[in-house]
Every structure is written in C-alpha cells, then in structure tokens.
GROMACS .gro file of C-alpha atoms in nm:
model
  369
    1UNK     CA    1  -0.024  -0.006   0.006
    2UNK     CA    2   0.119   0.328  -0.128
    3UNK     CA    3   0.216   0.596   0.188
    4UNK     CA    4   0.050   0.940   0.201
    5UNK     CA    5   0.113   1.174  -0.092
    6UNK     CA    6   0.338   1.446  -0.070
    7UNK     CA    7   0.187   1.759  -0.177
    8UNK     CA    8   0.484   1.807  -0.441
    9UNK     CA    9   0.697   1.583  -0.673
   10UNK     CA   10   1.120   1.623  -0.675
   11UNK     CA   11   1.162   1.960  -0.869
   12UNK     CA   12   1.529   1.847  -0.883
   13UNK     CA   13   1.380   1.581  -1.172
   14UNK     CA   14   1.179   1.838  -1.300
   15UNK     CA   15   1.365   2.091  -1.354
   16UNK     CA   16   1.655   1.915  -1.485
   17UNK     CA   17   1.416   1.720  -1.773
   18UNK     CA   18   1.267   2.089  -1.867
   19UNK     CA   19   1.684   2.209  -1.890
   20UNK     CA   20   1.739   1.884  -2.117
   21UNK     CA   21   1.424   1.960  -2.321
   22UNK     CA   22   1.527   2.292  -2.414
   23UNK     CA   23   1.862   2.211  -2.477
   24UNK     CA   24   1.739   1.927  -2.711
   25UNK     CA   25   1.526   2.235  -2.904
   26UNK     CA   26   1.817   2.462  -2.898
   27UNK     CA   27   2.032   2.168  -3.069
   28UNK     CA   28   1.769   2.035  -3.267
   29UNK     CA   29   1.695   2.389  -3.459
   30UNK     CA   30   2.073   2.466  -3.480
   31UNK     CA   31   2.133   2.144  -3.647
   32UNK     CA   32   1.876   2.101  -3.885
   33UNK     CA   33   1.815   2.434  -3.999
   34UNK     CA   34   2.106   2.410  -4.292
   35UNK     CA   35   1.892   2.111  -4.435
   36UNK     CA   36   1.588   2.228  -4.350
   37UNK     CA   37   1.586   2.448  -4.561
   38UNK     CA   38   1.786   2.276  -4.873
   39UNK     CA   39   1.514   1.979  -4.796
   40UNK     CA   40   1.230   2.136  -4.713
   41UNK     CA   41   1.248   2.473  -4.793
   42UNK     CA   42   1.194   2.566  -4.432
   43UNK     CA   43   1.490   2.595  -4.182
   44UNK     CA   44   1.242   2.617  -3.925
   45UNK     CA   45   1.093   2.264  -3.987
   46UNK     CA   46   1.247   2.085  -3.726
   47UNK     CA   47   1.207   2.360  -3.498
   48UNK     CA   48   0.855   2.401  -3.536
   49UNK     CA   49   0.792   2.047  -3.483
   50UNK     CA   50   1.031   1.983  -3.214
   51UNK     CA   51   0.869   2.244  -3.006
   52UNK     CA   52   0.498   2.153  -3.039
   53UNK     CA   53   0.634   1.777  -2.914
   54UNK     CA   54   0.806   1.939  -2.601
   55UNK     CA   55   0.447   2.087  -2.576
   56UNK     CA   56   0.289   1.777  -2.600
   57UNK     CA   57   0.552   1.628  -2.403
   58UNK     CA   58   0.537   1.851  -2.136
   59UNK     CA   59   0.195   1.804  -2.098
   60UNK     CA   60   0.203   1.457  -2.128
   61UNK     CA   61   0.458   1.478  -1.849
   62UNK     CA   62   0.238   1.693  -1.640
   63UNK     CA   63  -0.103   1.475  -1.669
   64UNK     CA   64   0.077   1.162  -1.608
   65UNK     CA   65   0.237   1.296  -1.250
   66UNK     CA   66  -0.086   1.323  -1.136
   67UNK     CA   67  -0.232   1.025  -1.181
   68UNK     CA   68  -0.126   0.760  -0.887
   69UNK     CA   69   0.119   0.510  -1.027
   70UNK     CA   70  -0.104   0.240  -0.852
   71UNK     CA   71  -0.337   0.278  -1.139
   72UNK     CA   72  -0.093   0.173  -1.416
   73UNK     CA   73  -0.196  -0.175  -1.265
   74UNK     CA   74  -0.571  -0.159  -1.390
   75UNK     CA   75  -0.407  -0.110  -1.755
   76UNK     CA   76  -0.123  -0.354  -1.766
   77UNK     CA   77  -0.363  -0.571  -2.001
   78UNK     CA   78  -0.447  -0.310  -2.199
   79UNK     CA   79  -0.078  -0.161  -2.209
   80UNK     CA   80   0.039  -0.480  -2.314
   81UNK     CA   81  -0.219  -0.578  -2.579
   82UNK     CA   82  -0.158  -0.215  -2.777
   83UNK     CA   83   0.201  -0.277  -2.765
   84UNK     CA   84   0.203  -0.588  -2.958
   85UNK     CA   85  -0.045  -0.475  -3.234
   86UNK     CA   86   0.135  -0.176  -3.304
   87UNK     CA   87   0.419  -0.355  -3.315
   88UNK     CA   88   0.278  -0.620  -3.512
   89UNK     CA   89   0.103  -0.351  -3.751
   90UNK     CA   90   0.441  -0.200  -3.772
   91UNK     CA   91   0.543  -0.554  -4.008
   92UNK     CA   92   0.197  -0.481  -4.210
   93UNK     CA   93   0.127  -0.275  -4.524
   94UNK     CA   94   0.109   0.008  -4.265
   95UNK     CA   95   0.434  -0.029  -4.155
   96UNK     CA   96   0.657   0.291  -4.339
   97UNK     CA   97   1.003   0.182  -4.458
   98UNK     CA   98   1.331   0.416  -4.436
   99UNK     CA   99   1.666   0.317  -4.475
  100UNK     CA  100   1.538  -0.025  -4.541
  101UNK     CA  101   1.412  -0.033  -4.187
  102UNK     CA  102   1.006  -0.080  -4.084
  103UNK     CA  103   1.050   0.107  -3.742
  104UNK     CA  104   0.716   0.358  -3.810
  105UNK     CA  105   0.326   0.305  -3.831
  106UNK     CA  106   0.135   0.584  -4.058
  107UNK     CA  107  -0.190   0.634  -3.893
  108UNK     CA  108  -0.366   0.904  -4.134
  109UNK     CA  109  -0.093   1.191  -4.121
  110UNK     CA  110   0.085   1.115  -3.801
  111UNK     CA  111   0.419   0.892  -3.776
  112UNK     CA  112   0.478   0.683  -3.456
  113UNK     CA  113   0.716   0.458  -3.391
  114UNK     CA  114   0.553   0.157  -3.158
  115UNK     CA  115   0.917   0.028  -3.036
  116UNK     CA  116   0.963   0.362  -2.813
  117UNK     CA  117   0.640   0.268  -2.659
  118UNK     CA  118   0.731  -0.093  -2.644
  119UNK     CA  119   1.058   0.008  -2.376
  120UNK     CA  120   0.840   0.186  -2.138
  121UNK     CA  121   0.546  -0.079  -2.231
  122UNK     CA  122   0.764  -0.346  -2.106
  123UNK     CA  123   0.921  -0.166  -1.782
  124UNK     CA  124   0.601  -0.153  -1.675
  125UNK     CA  125   0.427  -0.550  -1.706
  126UNK     CA  126   0.817  -0.627  -1.590
  127UNK     CA  127   0.767  -0.418  -1.301
  128UNK     CA  128   0.460  -0.552  -1.175
  129UNK     CA  129   0.560  -0.924  -1.277
  130UNK     CA  130   0.881  -0.868  -1.071
  131UNK     CA  131   0.633  -0.742  -0.804
  132UNK     CA  132   0.427  -1.076  -0.783
  133UNK     CA  133   0.740  -1.277  -0.830
  134UNK     CA  134   0.961  -1.103  -0.541
  135UNK     CA  135   0.972  -1.367  -0.273
  136UNK     CA  136   1.046  -1.598  -0.570
  137UNK     CA  137   1.279  -1.397  -0.729
  138UNK     CA  138   1.622  -1.620  -0.622
  139UNK     CA  139   1.423  -1.890  -0.852
  140UNK     CA  140   1.524  -1.942  -1.213
  141UNK     CA  141   1.154  -2.099  -1.338
  142UNK     CA  142   0.934  -1.874  -1.096
  143UNK     CA  143   1.116  -1.574  -1.040
  144UNK     CA  144   1.334  -1.464  -1.337
  145UNK     CA  145   1.172  -1.637  -1.683
  146UNK     CA  146   0.837  -1.476  -1.620
  147UNK     CA  147   0.968  -1.099  -1.642
  148UNK     CA  148   1.208  -1.224  -1.908
  149UNK     CA  149   0.924  -1.354  -2.141
  150UNK     CA  150   0.741  -1.022  -2.131
  151UNK     CA  151   1.062  -0.885  -2.266
  152UNK     CA  152   1.132  -1.144  -2.503
  153UNK     CA  153   0.828  -1.098  -2.631
  154UNK     CA  154   0.881  -0.719  -2.707
  155UNK     CA  155   1.248  -0.795  -2.815
  156UNK     CA  156   1.135  -1.035  -3.047
  157UNK     CA  157   0.872  -0.799  -3.235
  158UNK     CA  158   1.138  -0.500  -3.271
  159UNK     CA  159   1.405  -0.756  -3.361
  160UNK     CA  160   1.179  -0.841  -3.700
  161UNK     CA  161   1.194  -0.458  -3.765
  162UNK     CA  162   1.473  -0.486  -3.790
  163UNK     CA  163   1.606  -0.244  -3.482
  164UNK     CA  164   1.829  -0.465  -3.258
  165UNK     CA  165   1.971  -0.150  -3.060
  166UNK     CA  166   1.628  -0.119  -2.943
  167UNK     CA  167   1.524  -0.396  -2.872
  168UNK     CA  168   1.869  -0.464  -2.647
  169UNK     CA  169   1.808  -0.208  -2.437
  170UNK     CA  170   1.466  -0.394  -2.321
  171UNK     CA  171   1.664  -0.685  -2.234
  172UNK     CA  172   1.919  -0.479  -2.059
  173UNK     CA  173   1.697  -0.296  -1.864
  174UNK     CA  174   1.510  -0.601  -1.791
  175UNK     CA  175   1.832  -0.748  -1.650
  176UNK     CA  176   1.898  -0.434  -1.452
  177UNK     CA  177   1.548  -0.480  -1.281
  178UNK     CA  178   1.593  -0.821  -1.180
  179UNK     CA  179   1.971  -0.754  -1.034
  180UNK     CA  180   1.822  -0.439  -0.809
  181UNK     CA  181   1.543  -0.724  -0.743
  182UNK     CA  182   1.781  -0.917  -0.632
  183UNK     CA  183   1.881  -1.202  -0.885
  184UNK     CA  184   2.115  -1.415  -0.770
  185UNK     CA  185   2.460  -1.398  -0.900
  186UNK     CA  186   2.486  -1.745  -1.049
  187UNK     CA  187   2.206  -1.596  -1.290
  188UNK     CA  188   2.403  -1.264  -1.358
  189UNK     CA  189   2.711  -1.428  -1.520
  190UNK     CA  190   2.474  -1.690  -1.739
  191UNK     CA  191   2.258  -1.401  -1.833
  192UNK     CA  192   2.560  -1.226  -1.930
  193UNK     CA  193   2.709  -1.483  -2.150
  194UNK     CA  194   2.402  -1.572  -2.317
  195UNK     CA  195   2.329  -1.217  -2.414
  196UNK     CA  196   2.676  -1.189  -2.537
  197UNK     CA  197   2.613  -1.563  -2.773
  198UNK     CA  198   2.283  -1.425  -2.890
  199UNK     CA  199   2.422  -1.100  -2.996
  200UNK     CA  200   2.702  -1.307  -3.161
  201UNK     CA  201   2.423  -1.512  -3.342
  202UNK     CA  202   2.212  -1.192  -3.441
  203UNK     CA  203   2.546  -1.057  -3.602
  204UNK     CA  204   2.628  -1.358  -3.809
  205UNK     CA  205   2.315  -1.362  -3.936
  206UNK     CA  206   2.281  -1.027  -4.065
  207UNK     CA  207   2.558  -0.918  -4.363
  208UNK     CA  208   2.478  -0.588  -4.288
  209UNK     CA  209   2.525  -0.586  -3.849
  210UNK     CA  210   2.889  -0.736  -3.977
  211UNK     CA  211   2.971  -0.480  -4.169
  212UNK     CA  212   2.886  -0.210  -3.956
  213UNK     CA  213   3.121  -0.376  -3.651
  214UNK     CA  214   3.399  -0.412  -3.910
  215UNK     CA  215   3.317  -0.049  -4.012
  216UNK     CA  216   3.317   0.014  -3.667
  217UNK     CA  217   3.667  -0.135  -3.609
  218UNK     CA  218   3.864   0.089  -3.833
  219UNK     CA  219   3.625   0.357  -4.021
  220UNK     CA  220   3.852   0.487  -4.218
  221UNK     CA  221   3.876   0.126  -4.432
  222UNK     CA  222   3.543   0.226  -4.553
  223UNK     CA  223   3.560   0.637  -4.508
  224UNK     CA  224   3.280   0.700  -4.776
  225UNK     CA  225   3.059   0.414  -4.705
  226UNK     CA  226   2.960   0.247  -4.325
  227UNK     CA  227   3.230   0.435  -4.189
  228UNK     CA  228   3.166   0.766  -4.296
  229UNK     CA  229   2.915   0.870  -4.033
  230UNK     CA  230   3.112   0.794  -3.748
  231UNK     CA  231   3.421   0.946  -3.936
  232UNK     CA  232   3.207   1.317  -3.973
  233UNK     CA  233   3.138   1.282  -3.599
  234UNK     CA  234   3.512   1.253  -3.506
  235UNK     CA  235   3.576   1.558  -3.702
  236UNK     CA  236   3.305   1.793  -3.565
  237UNK     CA  237   3.382   1.666  -3.185
  238UNK     CA  238   3.787   1.737  -3.269
  239UNK     CA  239   3.708   2.068  -3.391
  240UNK     CA  240   3.524   2.150  -3.126
  241UNK     CA  241   3.810   2.167  -2.927
  242UNK     CA  242   3.792   2.254  -2.545
  243UNK     CA  243   3.516   2.559  -2.604
  244UNK     CA  244   3.359   2.518  -2.932
  245UNK     CA  245   3.331   2.692  -3.257
  246UNK     CA  246   3.024   2.834  -3.132
  247UNK     CA  247   2.617   2.821  -3.134
  248UNK     CA  248   2.496   2.773  -3.511
  249UNK     CA  249   2.897   2.771  -3.654
  250UNK     CA  250   2.902   2.362  -3.682
  251UNK     CA  251   3.069   2.269  -4.013
  252UNK     CA  252   2.938   1.943  -4.044
  253UNK     CA  253   2.578   1.976  -4.059
  254UNK     CA  254   2.650   2.162  -4.386
  255UNK     CA  255   2.564   1.812  -4.587
  256UNK     CA  256   2.864   1.589  -4.409
  257UNK     CA  257   2.638   1.450  -4.122
  258UNK     CA  258   2.317   1.331  -4.309
  259UNK     CA  259   2.050   1.427  -4.066
  260UNK     CA  260   2.280   1.577  -3.740
  261UNK     CA  261   1.930   1.675  -3.599
  262UNK     CA  262   1.947   1.270  -3.503
  263UNK     CA  263   2.136   0.987  -3.378
  264UNK     CA  264   2.448   1.190  -3.393
  265UNK     CA  265   2.311   1.526  -3.257
  266UNK     CA  266   2.574   1.475  -2.949
  267UNK     CA  267   2.851   1.516  -3.250
  268UNK     CA  268   2.716   1.880  -3.341
  269UNK     CA  269   2.674   1.981  -2.953
  270UNK     CA  270   3.050   1.883  -2.929
  271UNK     CA  271   3.163   2.138  -3.233
  272UNK     CA  272   2.961   2.373  -3.147
  273UNK     CA  273   3.009   2.416  -2.786
  274UNK     CA  274   3.304   2.188  -2.715
  275UNK     CA  275   3.419   1.956  -2.442
  276UNK     CA  276   3.240   2.172  -2.146
  277UNK     CA  277   2.956   2.198  -2.334
  278UNK     CA  278   2.962   1.812  -2.389
  279UNK     CA  279   3.062   1.751  -1.999
  280UNK     CA  280   2.767   2.021  -1.879
  281UNK     CA  281   2.537   1.831  -2.071
  282UNK     CA  282   2.659   1.465  -1.922
  283UNK     CA  283   2.654   1.646  -1.574
  284UNK     CA  284   2.244   1.741  -1.594
  285UNK     CA  285   2.197   1.350  -1.718
  286UNK     CA  286   2.374   1.206  -1.419
  287UNK     CA  287   2.227   1.465  -1.197
  288UNK     CA  288   1.818   1.303  -1.352
  289UNK     CA  289   1.936   0.959  -1.321
  290UNK     CA  290   2.089   1.018  -0.919
  291UNK     CA  291   1.780   1.195  -0.851
  292UNK     CA  292   1.584   0.867  -0.958
  293UNK     CA  293   1.815   0.674  -0.818
  294UNK     CA  294   1.700   0.849  -0.463
  295UNK     CA  295   1.372   0.797  -0.545
  296UNK     CA  296   1.414   0.416  -0.627
  297UNK     CA  297   1.595   0.364  -0.330
  298UNK     CA  298   1.298   0.526  -0.130
  299UNK     CA  299   1.010   0.429  -0.274
  300UNK     CA  300   0.717   0.259  -0.121
  301UNK     CA  301   0.671  -0.104  -0.244
  302UNK     CA  302   0.806  -0.348  -0.495
  303UNK     CA  303   0.631  -0.202  -0.783
  304UNK     CA  304   0.698   0.167  -0.776
  305UNK     CA  305   1.126   0.067  -0.713
  306UNK     CA  306   1.131  -0.136  -1.065
  307UNK     CA  307   0.914   0.124  -1.210
  308UNK     CA  308   1.181   0.427  -1.101
  309UNK     CA  309   1.492   0.176  -1.209
  310UNK     CA  310   1.362   0.054  -1.501
  311UNK     CA  311   1.272   0.423  -1.649
  312UNK     CA  312   1.634   0.522  -1.495
  313UNK     CA  313   1.818   0.214  -1.661
  314UNK     CA  314   1.638   0.293  -2.000
  315UNK     CA  315   1.746   0.632  -1.995
  316UNK     CA  316   2.126   0.542  -1.918
  317UNK     CA  317   2.170   0.301  -2.097
  318UNK     CA  318   2.010   0.510  -2.404
  319UNK     CA  319   2.232   0.787  -2.338
  320UNK     CA  320   2.569   0.593  -2.302
  321UNK     CA  321   2.478   0.389  -2.617
  322UNK     CA  322   2.431   0.727  -2.828
  323UNK     CA  323   2.722   0.840  -2.701
  324UNK     CA  324   2.947   0.578  -2.707
  325UNK     CA  325   2.836   0.550  -3.095
  326UNK     CA  326   2.921   0.965  -3.164
  327UNK     CA  327   3.265   0.906  -2.992
  328UNK     CA  328   3.301   0.566  -3.197
  329UNK     CA  329   3.318   0.324  -2.893
  330UNK     CA  330   3.097   0.104  -3.094
  331UNK     CA  331   2.907   0.053  -3.378
  332UNK     CA  332   2.636   0.260  -3.495
  333UNK     CA  333   2.245   0.164  -3.378
  334UNK     CA  334   2.066   0.470  -3.473
  335UNK     CA  335   1.987   0.497  -3.080
  336UNK     CA  336   1.852   0.896  -3.023
  337UNK     CA  337   2.019   1.098  -2.720
  338UNK     CA  338   1.726   1.076  -2.488
  339UNK     CA  339   1.553   1.445  -2.469
  340UNK     CA  340   1.759   1.612  -2.713
  341UNK     CA  341   1.764   1.392  -3.048
  342UNK     CA  342   1.502   1.518  -3.301
  343UNK     CA  343   1.223   1.288  -3.303
  344UNK     CA  344   0.840   1.320  -3.163
  345UNK     CA  345   0.760   0.958  -3.021
  346UNK     CA  346   1.071   0.923  -2.815
  347UNK     CA  347   1.044   1.292  -2.646
  348UNK     CA  348   0.715   1.221  -2.531
  349UNK     CA  349   0.758   0.898  -2.448
  350UNK     CA  350   1.048   0.997  -2.215
  351UNK     CA  351   0.856   1.318  -2.099
  352UNK     CA  352   0.582   1.075  -2.013
  353UNK     CA  353   0.794   0.809  -1.826
  354UNK     CA  354   1.010   1.106  -1.663
  355UNK     CA  355   0.585   1.209  -1.563
  356UNK     CA  356   0.572   0.865  -1.393
  357UNK     CA  357   0.860   0.912  -1.145
  358UNK     CA  358   0.766   1.220  -1.051
  359UNK     CA  359   0.438   1.077  -0.942
  360UNK     CA  360   0.641   0.853  -0.724
  361UNK     CA  361   0.819   1.112  -0.604
  362UNK     CA  362   0.538   1.252  -0.426
  363UNK     CA  363   0.497   0.928  -0.212
  364UNK     CA  364   0.898   0.914  -0.125
  365UNK     CA  365   1.043   1.167   0.150
  366UNK     CA  366   1.305   1.299   0.013
  367UNK     CA  367   1.545   1.631   0.123
  368UNK     CA  368   1.379   1.916  -0.133
  369UNK     CA  369   1.574   2.173   0.018
   0.00000   0.00000   0.00000
C-alpha cells in the first residue's frame, strides 16, 4: 500500500528534465536549419515540430505526474495488448520504411514509432511481474523467467523490424531491474553469457550488422561507406576543442553528417559547444539519474521501485549508447539521445516516463531543500 501522498514532486527531476528538453530544442534547430532549408525549403521545419512535441510531452508529463502510479496496474493488459498490436502492425503494409527498416507506423497524417512505446510498456509490465514474484526472485523458473518472457516478446517483435539496438535496450533494462530486485549472482553471469552469445548470432545472421562491426573497428577502411558517419562525427567533436566553435557555427551540419538533428546530435553539440558543453550535458544526465535513483531507493513498494529503476536504466543505457556511437566507442546503432535528439515519439514517451517518476516521488520522503 502506498505511503501518504506528498504535496509536491521532486523539483530537481522536473527542472533537470525541462533543461534537457530546452537544450534539445536549441540544438535540434542549430543542427538542422541548413538541411531543413535545402530539403524542406523551411529552415524552421524541425524546430517548429520539435517545439510542438516538447509541449505535448510537457502536458503529458504533468498529466501523468498527477495520476497515482498504482492505477497503472489496472491497465497493464491493455498497455501490453496495444503495444504488441502496434509492433505487429509495423510489419504490415501500415509500416513505414526508411533506410531499409520498418520502424514507423503511419496512421492518418501521423507517424509513430511503436518501439519507443514498447520500451516503457515493457518496464511497466515487468515491474508488476517482479512484484508478484518478489518472494521467488531467487528461482530461475518461478522468479526470473516470467519477467524475461515479457521482455523477450517485445525483443522478438522489434528485432523483426529490424532494430536490434532498441530491442537490446529492453533486455538490458530488464536485466538491471532483475538485478536490483535481488536476482542470484549465478544467474547474472549466465544471462551475460547468453546475451553475448545471442548478440554474436544476431550479427552473424545479418551481413549488414557484421559490416557495421567491421567499420566500427576501422571506420577509415570505408570512409565513404559504412565508416562515413562515424568519421564525420569524430571530425565534428575534434573541431570543437575545449570551448567549441560557437552555437550555430558547426561546419559538419553542412551536409557532412546526414540528419545531424537525430542520432549524431551529440557530435554537433561537441563541435559547437566544445568539451565543456559535452561535460555540462553529461552532468545534467548524471544528476537526473542520481535523483531518480534516490527516488527508487526510497520507494514505498516493489512496483514503484521497479518502475523507477526501469525508467532510470532505460535513460542511462540509451545515453551511454548514443554517446558511445558518436565517439566511435561502439558500432552505429541508430539510438537517439533522450530529450535531445529530434523525434516526437521518443520525446513524448520519455517525458511521460519522467511523469511516472515524478508521481512516485510524491510518495517518497526526500530532501527537497
């Protein structure tokens, strides 16, 4: 049973999220206006849409923050069913293809990305399953496999799009949730081994994934092909130096980095705002994660603890992957930077997830001074 509700949510989480979103709006415009003017004949094309998405995300976040998180339990079958239907629909003619992948769903004039919804639908469902199985979490069959089965269903449907990176974050987030819930260490090592083996198989059966891996190991072997984006990203980060070239003065956004407002926006941030700007952004993410962890530690029940743990893990994992790709520390994945990269589905869903954390923080005694 939840503790007495506090009047206010955690202001640090709220204002840090808003700060990240504002930085995202500024950097999306700065990185996109050149290509938007050329491709769309409107330099403000991405800015206008991103501002709309931000307002939609804000109102969604505030609305969700006022709803008792326990009410989510009643809608778990609906959340799971709708998410699975959307993921299946992507694989039908309703799915919208881009760069050889079917990850979007066209409904009327709207385009949504069901895999973004699946990230947090999985967290909600897995949180409830773990709460129901918390006394059996030491058992492989009764405690660990049930939540893994949930995330595996989403994993399989997303891999078919194909989108291995998003599918992988769902499994990794579930792993973190199980670990926090008290999973036995012998299963931790087994799951890591199984994950590495599965990744090897997924790479082996898809030639394009193997090409991405080899181009990551030496991007300059194919500077105009698979290594192109990473090389341009490194040029951008290197050009920025300590203090950057100045806001709006990136050179790599002039058609060197394709769609710089998306997956490689961190490279533009590094080029324009320098090492100092990158560190500031990382500190904001770290502070957000720290405050969320504070909430998770003090949660009144297992369900809320798992919700906050899952949401925090998803944000942290995605930030690490995006920055690792931009700095050539791992192969290109197509993973956006939360709150920063352009994309309506991602921004609205992540802000809604923060709304859940804000609501849970109302039931947690934290130092808000």
